[in-house]
Short mmCIF file of C-alpha atoms and ligand atoms in Angstrom, two decimals:
data_model
loop_
_atom_site.label_atom_id
_atom_site.label_comp_id
_atom_site.label_asym_id
_atom_site.label_seq_id
_atom_site.Cartn_x
_atom_site.Cartn_y
_atom_site.Cartn_z
CA UNK A 1 -9.41 16.61 -5.74
CA UNK A 2 -8.46 14.31 -8.23
CA UNK A 3 -9.22 17.11 -11.14
CA UNK A 4 -7.43 20.55 -11.31
CA UNK A 5 -9.22 22.91 -13.92
CA UNK A 6 -6.27 24.56 -16.01
CA UNK A 7 -7.73 27.14 -18.23
CA UNK A 8 -10.75 28.32 -19.19
CA UNK A 9 -11.91 30.06 -22.32
CA UNK A 10 -13.97 33.08 -21.20
CA UNK A 11 -16.95 33.15 -24.12
CA UNK A 12 -17.70 29.26 -23.25
CA UNK A 13 -17.61 26.59 -21.12
CA UNK A 14 -14.65 24.95 -22.42
CA UNK A 15 -11.60 24.43 -20.26
CA UNK A 16 -8.24 22.53 -19.80
CA UNK A 17 -7.31 20.14 -16.72
CA UNK A 18 -5.39 17.37 -15.26
CA UNK A 19 -7.23 14.10 -14.07
CA UNK A 20 -5.26 12.30 -12.08
CA UNK A 21 -5.57 8.75 -12.04
CA UNK A 22 -3.43 5.94 -10.04
CA UNK A 23 -2.20 5.04 -13.75
CA UNK A 24 -1.30 8.62 -13.76
CA UNK A 25 -1.96 12.07 -15.14
CA UNK A 26 -3.89 13.06 -17.89
CA UNK A 27 -4.76 16.51 -19.45
CA UNK A 28 -8.10 16.86 -21.10
CA UNK A 29 -10.17 17.76 -22.94
CA UNK A 30 -9.08 13.69 -23.99
CA UNK A 31 -10.29 11.05 -26.79
CA UNK A 32 -10.52 7.29 -25.38
CA UNK A 33 -10.34 5.04 -27.87
CA UNK A 34 -12.32 1.83 -26.92
CA UNK A 35 -11.09 -1.18 -26.51
CA UNK A 36 -14.96 -2.97 -26.39
CA UNK A 37 -13.03 -6.54 -26.14
CA UNK A 38 -9.48 -5.57 -24.40
CA UNK A 39 -8.27 -4.69 -28.42
CA UNK A 40 -9.13 -1.57 -29.92
CA UNK A 41 -10.65 -3.05 -33.40
CA UNK A 42 -7.76 -3.64 -35.86
CA UNK A 43 -5.31 -1.79 -33.52
CA UNK A 44 -2.39 -3.22 -30.79
CA UNK A 45 -1.14 -1.69 -27.95
CA UNK A 46 2.12 -0.67 -29.56
CA UNK A 47 -0.66 2.20 -31.53
CA UNK A 48 -1.98 3.18 -28.27
CA UNK A 49 1.87 3.57 -27.37
CA UNK A 50 2.57 5.11 -30.30
CA UNK A 51 -0.35 7.24 -30.50
CA UNK A 52 -0.71 8.79 -27.23
CA UNK A 53 -2.99 7.06 -25.87
CA UNK A 54 -2.93 7.29 -21.69
CA UNK A 55 -6.26 5.99 -21.03
CA UNK A 56 -8.94 4.12 -22.52
CA UNK A 57 -12.40 2.91 -22.29
CA UNK A 58 -13.46 -1.23 -22.40
CA UNK A 59 -16.33 -2.72 -21.75
CA UNK A 60 -16.97 -4.47 -18.43
CA UNK A 61 -19.88 -6.21 -19.80
CA UNK A 62 -17.92 -7.99 -22.25
CA UNK A 63 -14.96 -9.05 -20.22
CA UNK A 64 -17.35 -10.23 -18.08
CA UNK A 65 -18.79 -12.70 -20.28
CA UNK A 66 -15.75 -13.33 -21.55
CA UNK A 67 -12.88 -14.35 -20.53
CA UNK A 68 -14.32 -13.96 -17.65
CA UNK A 69 -13.13 -11.46 -14.38
CA UNK A 70 -11.77 -14.95 -12.87
CA UNK A 71 -9.01 -15.31 -15.64
CA UNK A 72 -8.62 -11.54 -16.04
CA UNK A 73 -8.12 -10.82 -12.39
CA UNK A 74 -5.62 -13.94 -11.77
CA UNK A 75 -3.32 -12.70 -14.41
CA UNK A 76 -3.16 -9.09 -12.99
CA UNK A 77 -6.46 -7.43 -13.91
CA UNK A 78 -7.09 -5.66 -17.73
CA UNK A 79 -4.45 -3.55 -17.93
CA UNK A 80 -1.76 -6.62 -17.27
CA UNK A 81 -3.84 -8.97 -19.08
CA UNK A 82 -3.84 -6.80 -22.69
CA UNK A 83 -0.66 -5.32 -22.43
CA UNK A 84 -1.18 -1.78 -21.99
CA UNK A 85 0.16 0.73 -18.85
CA UNK A 86 -2.53 3.40 -19.26
CA UNK A 87 -5.34 4.19 -17.58
CA UNK A 88 -8.28 2.02 -18.09
CA UNK A 89 -11.88 3.36 -17.79
CA UNK A 90 -14.87 0.48 -17.96
CA UNK A 91 -18.48 1.37 -18.18
CA UNK A 92 -21.09 -0.47 -16.33
CA UNK A 93 -22.87 -2.08 -19.17
CA UNK A 94 -26.43 -0.82 -18.78
CA UNK A 95 -25.99 0.46 -21.89
CA UNK A 96 -24.91 -2.48 -23.10
CA UNK A 97 -27.83 -4.83 -21.51
CA UNK A 98 -30.33 -2.13 -22.00
CA UNK A 99 -29.19 -2.60 -25.90
CA UNK A 100 -30.50 -6.31 -25.54
CA UNK A 101 -34.01 -5.62 -25.43
CA UNK A 102 -36.03 -8.42 -25.34
CA UNK A 103 -33.49 -10.44 -23.81
CA UNK A 104 -33.79 -8.57 -20.13
CA UNK A 105 -35.74 -7.37 -17.82
CA UNK A 106 -34.60 -4.93 -15.09
CA UNK A 107 -36.32 -4.32 -11.18
CA UNK A 108 -34.82 -2.18 -8.83
CA UNK A 109 -32.62 -4.76 -7.44
CA UNK A 110 -31.38 -5.24 -11.14
CA UNK A 111 -30.92 -6.67 -14.12
CA UNK A 112 -31.29 -10.17 -15.44
CA UNK A 113 -29.88 -10.96 -19.19
CA UNK A 114 -29.57 -13.30 -21.27
CA UNK A 115 -26.11 -13.44 -23.04
CA UNK A 116 -25.69 -12.69 -26.49
CA UNK A 117 -22.83 -15.66 -26.78
CA UNK A 118 -24.06 -18.61 -25.71
CA UNK A 119 -27.74 -18.04 -23.77
CA UNK A 120 -27.02 -18.15 -20.27
CA UNK A 121 -28.82 -16.06 -17.88
CA UNK A 122 -27.02 -13.52 -15.34
CA UNK A 123 -27.81 -11.18 -12.67
CA UNK A 124 -26.40 -8.01 -12.16
CA UNK A 125 -27.10 -5.60 -9.22
CA UNK A 126 -24.88 -2.17 -9.20
CA UNK A 127 -22.82 -3.57 -6.22
CA UNK A 128 -22.18 -6.47 -8.63
CA UNK A 129 -21.61 -4.19 -11.22
CA UNK A 130 -18.63 -2.61 -8.73
CA UNK A 131 -17.17 -6.03 -7.66
CA UNK A 132 -17.22 -6.49 -11.62
CA UNK A 133 -15.14 -3.43 -12.36
CA UNK A 134 -12.70 -3.68 -9.40
CA UNK A 135 -12.09 -7.82 -10.35
CA UNK A 136 -11.23 -6.57 -13.75
CA UNK A 137 -8.87 -4.15 -12.24
CA UNK A 138 -10.02 -0.53 -13.85
CA UNK A 139 -9.07 2.30 -12.96
CA UNK A 140 -12.32 4.58 -13.07
CA UNK A 141 -15.48 3.06 -12.56
CA UNK A 142 -19.05 3.55 -13.66
CA UNK A 143 -22.48 2.91 -11.71
CA UNK A 144 -24.90 0.95 -13.73
CA UNK A 145 -27.84 3.09 -14.75
CA UNK A 146 -30.80 2.55 -16.67
CA UNK A 147 -30.82 4.58 -20.31
CA UNK A 148 -33.72 5.42 -22.30
CA UNK A 149 -34.86 5.21 -25.92
CA UNK A 150 -35.19 7.91 -27.84
CA UNK A 151 -37.81 9.55 -27.74
CA UNK A 152 -38.98 9.12 -24.39
CA UNK A 153 -42.20 10.70 -22.73
CA UNK A 154 -40.79 12.69 -19.18
CA UNK A 155 -42.75 10.04 -17.05
CA UNK A 156 -40.86 7.51 -18.34
CA UNK A 157 -37.55 9.62 -18.13
CA UNK A 158 -37.79 10.14 -14.58
CA UNK A 159 -38.84 6.92 -13.62
CA UNK A 160 -35.57 5.54 -15.26
CA UNK A 161 -34.19 8.35 -13.28
CA UNK A 162 -34.95 7.21 -9.98
CA UNK A 163 -34.09 3.56 -10.67
CA UNK A 164 -30.84 5.32 -11.59
CA UNK A 165 -30.66 7.54 -9.50
CA UNK A 166 -31.00 4.69 -6.68
CA UNK A 167 -28.56 2.55 -8.03
CA UNK A 168 -25.83 5.04 -8.21
CA UNK A 169 -26.15 5.70 -4.27
CA UNK A 170 -25.81 1.57 -4.08
CA UNK A 171 -23.05 1.93 -6.60
CA UNK A 172 -21.18 4.30 -4.62
CA UNK A 173 -21.56 2.48 -1.07
CA UNK A 174 -19.68 -0.39 -2.59
CA UNK A 175 -17.52 1.67 -4.23
CA UNK A 176 -16.09 3.47 -1.02
CA UNK A 177 -16.40 -0.18 1.25
CA UNK A 178 -14.07 -1.67 -1.54
CA UNK A 179 -11.78 1.07 -1.72
CA UNK A 180 -11.57 2.86 1.81
CA UNK A 181 -8.11 0.61 2.83
CA UNK A 182 -6.38 1.41 -0.37
CA UNK A 183 -3.93 4.02 -0.20
CA UNK A 184 -5.68 7.34 -1.43
CA UNK A 185 -2.72 7.24 -4.66
CA UNK A 186 -3.39 3.77 -5.46
CA UNK A 187 -7.20 4.82 -5.98
CA UNK A 188 -9.33 3.43 -8.57
CA UNK A 189 -12.11 6.20 -9.33
CA UNK A 190 -15.52 6.21 -9.33
CA UNK A 191 -17.69 8.27 -12.07
CA UNK A 192 -22.09 8.16 -11.57
CA UNK A 193 -24.15 8.80 -14.59
CA UNK A 194 -26.41 11.28 -15.41
CA UNK A 195 -29.69 10.38 -17.09
CA UNK A 196 -33.03 12.33 -17.20
CA UNK A 197 -33.50 12.01 -21.19
CA UNK A 198 -33.62 14.90 -23.18
CA UNK A 199 -35.37 16.39 -19.75
CA UNK A 200 -34.02 19.83 -18.14
CA UNK A 201 -35.19 19.64 -14.81
CA UNK A 202 -34.57 15.70 -15.04
CA UNK A 203 -30.92 16.25 -15.53
CA UNK A 204 -31.13 19.08 -12.80
CA UNK A 205 -31.94 16.56 -10.62
CA UNK A 206 -29.63 13.33 -11.56
CA UNK A 207 -26.43 16.24 -11.88
CA UNK A 208 -27.67 17.48 -8.10
CA UNK A 209 -28.03 13.28 -6.70
CA UNK A 210 -24.79 12.60 -8.10
CA UNK A 211 -23.22 15.19 -6.57
CA UNK A 212 -23.84 14.24 -3.00
CA UNK A 213 -22.34 10.85 -3.88
CA UNK A 214 -19.03 12.47 -3.49
CA UNK A 215 -17.86 11.23 -6.94
CA UNK A 216 -14.68 11.58 -8.60
CA UNK A 217 -16.50 12.16 -11.73
CA UNK A 218 -19.69 12.20 -13.63
CA UNK A 219 -20.72 10.46 -17.02
CA UNK A 220 -23.68 12.32 -19.06
CA UNK A 221 -25.33 9.29 -20.19
CA UNK A 222 -28.20 8.12 -22.35
CA UNK A 223 -27.11 10.83 -25.07
CA UNK A 224 -26.48 10.04 -28.46
CA UNK A 225 -29.96 7.40 -29.12
CA UNK A 226 -30.94 9.19 -31.97
CA UNK A 227 -31.98 12.38 -30.83
CA UNK A 228 -31.33 15.12 -33.56
CA UNK A 229 -27.69 17.09 -32.89
CA UNK A 230 -29.50 20.42 -31.67
CA UNK A 231 -31.60 18.51 -28.95
CA UNK A 232 -27.96 16.55 -28.25
CA UNK A 233 -26.49 19.48 -27.80
CA UNK A 234 -29.43 21.37 -25.37
CA UNK A 235 -29.31 18.36 -23.51
CA UNK A 236 -25.57 18.11 -23.14
CA UNK A 237 -25.84 22.17 -21.96
CA UNK A 238 -28.53 21.44 -19.57
CA UNK A 239 -26.14 18.59 -18.13
CA UNK A 240 -23.49 20.96 -17.63
CA UNK A 241 -24.78 23.93 -16.72
CA UNK A 242 -25.50 21.84 -13.11
CA UNK A 243 -21.90 20.62 -12.62
CA UNK A 244 -19.27 23.03 -10.46
CA UNK A 245 -16.41 23.07 -11.95
CA UNK A 246 -13.75 20.69 -9.88
CA UNK A 247 -15.20 17.58 -12.13
CA UNK A 248 -13.96 16.05 -14.91
CA UNK A 249 -17.20 15.45 -17.27
CA UNK A 250 -16.86 12.20 -19.39
CA UNK A 251 -19.86 12.75 -22.49
CA UNK A 252 -20.63 9.14 -23.56
CA UNK A 253 -20.31 7.64 -27.10
CA UNK A 254 -19.57 10.88 -28.10
CA UNK A 255 -16.94 11.54 -31.13
CA UNK A 256 -17.25 12.23 -34.64
CA UNK A 257 -14.44 15.07 -35.60
CA UNK A 258 -17.15 17.92 -35.34
CA UNK A 259 -18.86 16.88 -31.90
CA UNK A 260 -15.31 17.16 -30.37
CA UNK A 261 -15.44 20.97 -30.81
CA UNK A 262 -19.57 21.43 -30.13
CA UNK A 263 -19.01 18.90 -26.97
CA UNK A 264 -15.68 21.12 -25.32
CA UNK A 265 -17.20 23.95 -25.80
CA UNK A 266 -20.55 22.97 -23.60
CA UNK A 267 -18.08 21.91 -21.01
CA UNK A 268 -16.93 17.78 -21.81
CA UNK A 269 -13.73 17.27 -20.72
CA UNK A 270 -13.44 13.21 -21.61
CA UNK A 271 -15.29 11.54 -24.52
CA UNK A 272 -14.93 8.28 -26.10
CA UNK A 273 -16.65 6.81 -29.33
CA UNK A 274 -16.00 3.73 -31.91
CA UNK A 275 -17.00 5.92 -34.80
CA UNK A 276 -13.47 6.37 -35.73
CA UNK A 277 -12.35 2.43 -36.34
CA UNK A 278 -16.13 1.79 -37.23
CA UNK A 279 -16.19 3.83 -40.45
CA UNK A 280 -12.22 3.09 -40.78
CA UNK A 281 -13.17 -0.77 -41.29
CA UNK A 282 -15.90 -0.16 -43.73
CA UNK A 283 -12.81 2.38 -45.73
CA UNK A 284 -13.83 5.65 -44.40
CA UNK A 285 -10.96 7.96 -43.64
CA UNK A 286 -11.89 11.06 -41.51
CA UNK A 287 -9.80 13.45 -42.84
CA UNK A 288 -9.32 17.27 -42.60
CA UNK A 289 -12.15 18.97 -44.18
CA UNK A 290 -14.41 15.93 -43.78
CA UNK A 291 -14.36 12.61 -44.85
CA UNK A 292 -12.74 10.02 -47.75
CA UNK A 293 -14.37 7.40 -48.92
CA UNK A 294 -11.06 5.51 -49.65
CA UNK A 295 -13.01 2.83 -51.60
CA UNK A 296 -14.02 5.48 -54.72
CA UNK A 297 -13.38 5.55 -58.59
CA UNK A 298 -11.63 8.56 -57.62
CA UNK A 299 -8.67 7.44 -55.79
CA UNK A 300 -7.77 4.36 -57.66
CA UNK A 301 -5.15 5.77 -58.81
CA UNK A 302 -4.79 8.40 -57.08
CA UNK A 303 -0.57 8.41 -55.14
CA UNK A 304 -1.90 11.04 -52.84
CA UNK A 305 -2.06 10.00 -49.09
CA UNK A 306 -4.95 10.02 -47.31
CA UNK A 307 -4.20 13.55 -45.27
CA UNK A 308 -1.61 15.72 -46.33
CA UNK A 309 -1.29 17.23 -43.10
CA UNK A 310 -1.33 13.98 -41.21
CA UNK A 311 1.92 12.97 -39.47
CA UNK A 312 0.83 9.56 -39.20
CA UNK A 313 2.99 6.67 -40.47
CA UNK A 314 -0.06 5.44 -42.57
CA UNK A 315 0.08 9.05 -44.74
CA UNK A 316 3.66 9.23 -44.73
CA UNK A 317 4.50 5.61 -46.32
CA UNK A 318 0.79 4.39 -48.15
CA UNK A 319 -1.02 6.41 -51.25
CA UNK A 320 -5.16 6.37 -51.21
CA UNK A 321 -4.58 3.88 -54.32
CA UNK A 322 -2.77 1.60 -52.24
CA UNK A 323 -5.30 1.49 -49.40
CA UNK A 324 -8.02 1.51 -51.22
CA UNK A 325 -6.53 -1.64 -53.05
CA UNK A 326 -6.32 -3.18 -49.59
CA UNK A 327 -10.38 -2.15 -48.50
CA UNK A 328 -10.76 -4.00 -51.83
CA UNK A 329 -9.34 -7.20 -51.49
CA UNK A 330 -10.29 -7.40 -48.30
CA UNK A 331 -6.68 -7.12 -46.85
CA UNK A 332 -6.80 -7.23 -42.58
CA UNK A 333 -3.97 -5.01 -42.73
CA UNK A 334 -6.29 -2.34 -44.31
CA UNK A 335 -8.86 -1.88 -41.46
CA UNK A 336 -5.41 -1.33 -39.01
CA UNK A 337 -4.03 1.29 -41.19
CA UNK A 338 -7.28 3.27 -41.83
CA UNK A 339 -8.52 2.85 -38.00
CA UNK A 340 -4.70 3.87 -37.16
CA UNK A 341 -5.64 7.36 -39.47
CA UNK A 342 -8.47 7.81 -37.70
CA UNK A 343 -7.69 7.65 -34.39
CA UNK A 344 -4.44 9.90 -34.69
CA UNK A 345 -6.98 12.55 -36.26
CA UNK A 346 -9.10 12.41 -33.22
CA UNK A 347 -5.93 12.71 -30.89
CA UNK A 348 -4.73 15.60 -33.26
CA UNK A 349 -8.46 17.13 -33.06
CA UNK A 350 -7.98 17.03 -29.31
CA UNK A 351 -4.49 18.40 -28.87
CA UNK A 352 -5.84 21.13 -31.37
CA UNK A 353 -8.26 21.87 -28.92
CA UNK A 354 -6.60 21.63 -25.44
CA UNK A 355 -3.59 24.17 -27.33
CA UNK A 356 -6.55 26.95 -28.38
CA UNK A 357 -8.18 27.43 -24.99
CA UNK A 358 -4.68 27.38 -23.49
CA UNK A 359 -3.76 30.22 -26.17
CA UNK A 360 -6.91 31.99 -25.38
CA UNK A 361 -8.15 31.29 -29.32
CA UNK A 362 -10.62 28.47 -28.63
CA UNK A 363 -13.57 30.49 -30.72
CA UNK A 364 -11.37 31.11 -33.75
CA UNK A 365 -10.04 27.79 -33.58
CA UNK A 366 -13.87 26.07 -33.15
CA UNK A 367 -14.81 28.34 -36.24
CA UNK A 368 -11.88 27.58 -38.61
CA UNK A 369 -12.93 23.88 -37.97
CA UNK A 370 -16.30 23.87 -38.57
CA UNK A 371 -15.89 26.56 -41.67
CA UNK A 372 -12.92 24.07 -43.40
CA UNK A 373 -15.88 21.30 -42.83
CA UNK A 374 -18.70 23.13 -44.68
CA UNK A 375 -16.81 23.94 -46.94
CA UNK A 376 -15.57 20.75 -47.88
ZN1 ZN B 401 -2.65 9.97 -40.75
#
């Protein structure tokens, strides 16, 4: 197996573990920065190295459209192309295509959509989406799925799940066909995606089906589409309840600071989110105890760093006053500085979480984190 559980928290589903990929072993829980177009927005791969990011996410939908699989494949795959040596997980594009409402049509065969870049028409199938990820050369590949909106009736969710399961079988078969002649240590991994909206019985069916596909890990999808937070967490619980220990569990698109603790408590091992860089570009710094709008008048002459407890190069060197000035002046360096700090903060939180589980104090650490956040 490529995933091994190391330490368990006795009072929740939190656990630490190791995920073995062809680009190295990754300690979990792990936060994956998002390189939508082959770059973490406003950041460099030197930044990723400095942050110790051993795994990132890229979007096969975007890279397939531009620069295209031909270019990336001819240059040795996405890692070589972007100059990053860690592991890369690609999403299947199911969520991006689903987001193109009005520009796409889905059938049991696959999905046809109009490119948001140039209006060209494209047809993707579960098999071709695995082929795209193979040509991109990612290290963890995901199955094409059909997402649901929130709210969504149980009948609608069931119909989407039926299609997702059928597509996952085709994707799994295509993945196996492509990797069977590859040395096991050099093989890419395959993660199907659970769907079922917020309905526990459907999530259970989805989980049981996915486990039958001999997956290397499991994605929890269809979440964080506008449902209230309590429902999001009960859905994640319903999904992880039916998953045996031996597979890594990746919760897609969830990753605010407090979410990391909540997700891990429910048995999640991997998370990704554009949140830290998206809010960073708007001048919001994520700091211990909450969030800081750096353009707020209160920071205009503030000599303190974004976060006095942060060890990142931005906090060691620059003041809130200076960073606020850069954002107000639309200086491009501001986007890098605040994004870098925000990603560093999430990497620090996930490292704290791993350490707390290993030292048997996950519950206390989680409570302390949330108390500090609520007191702010
Ligand atoms: Zn910092």
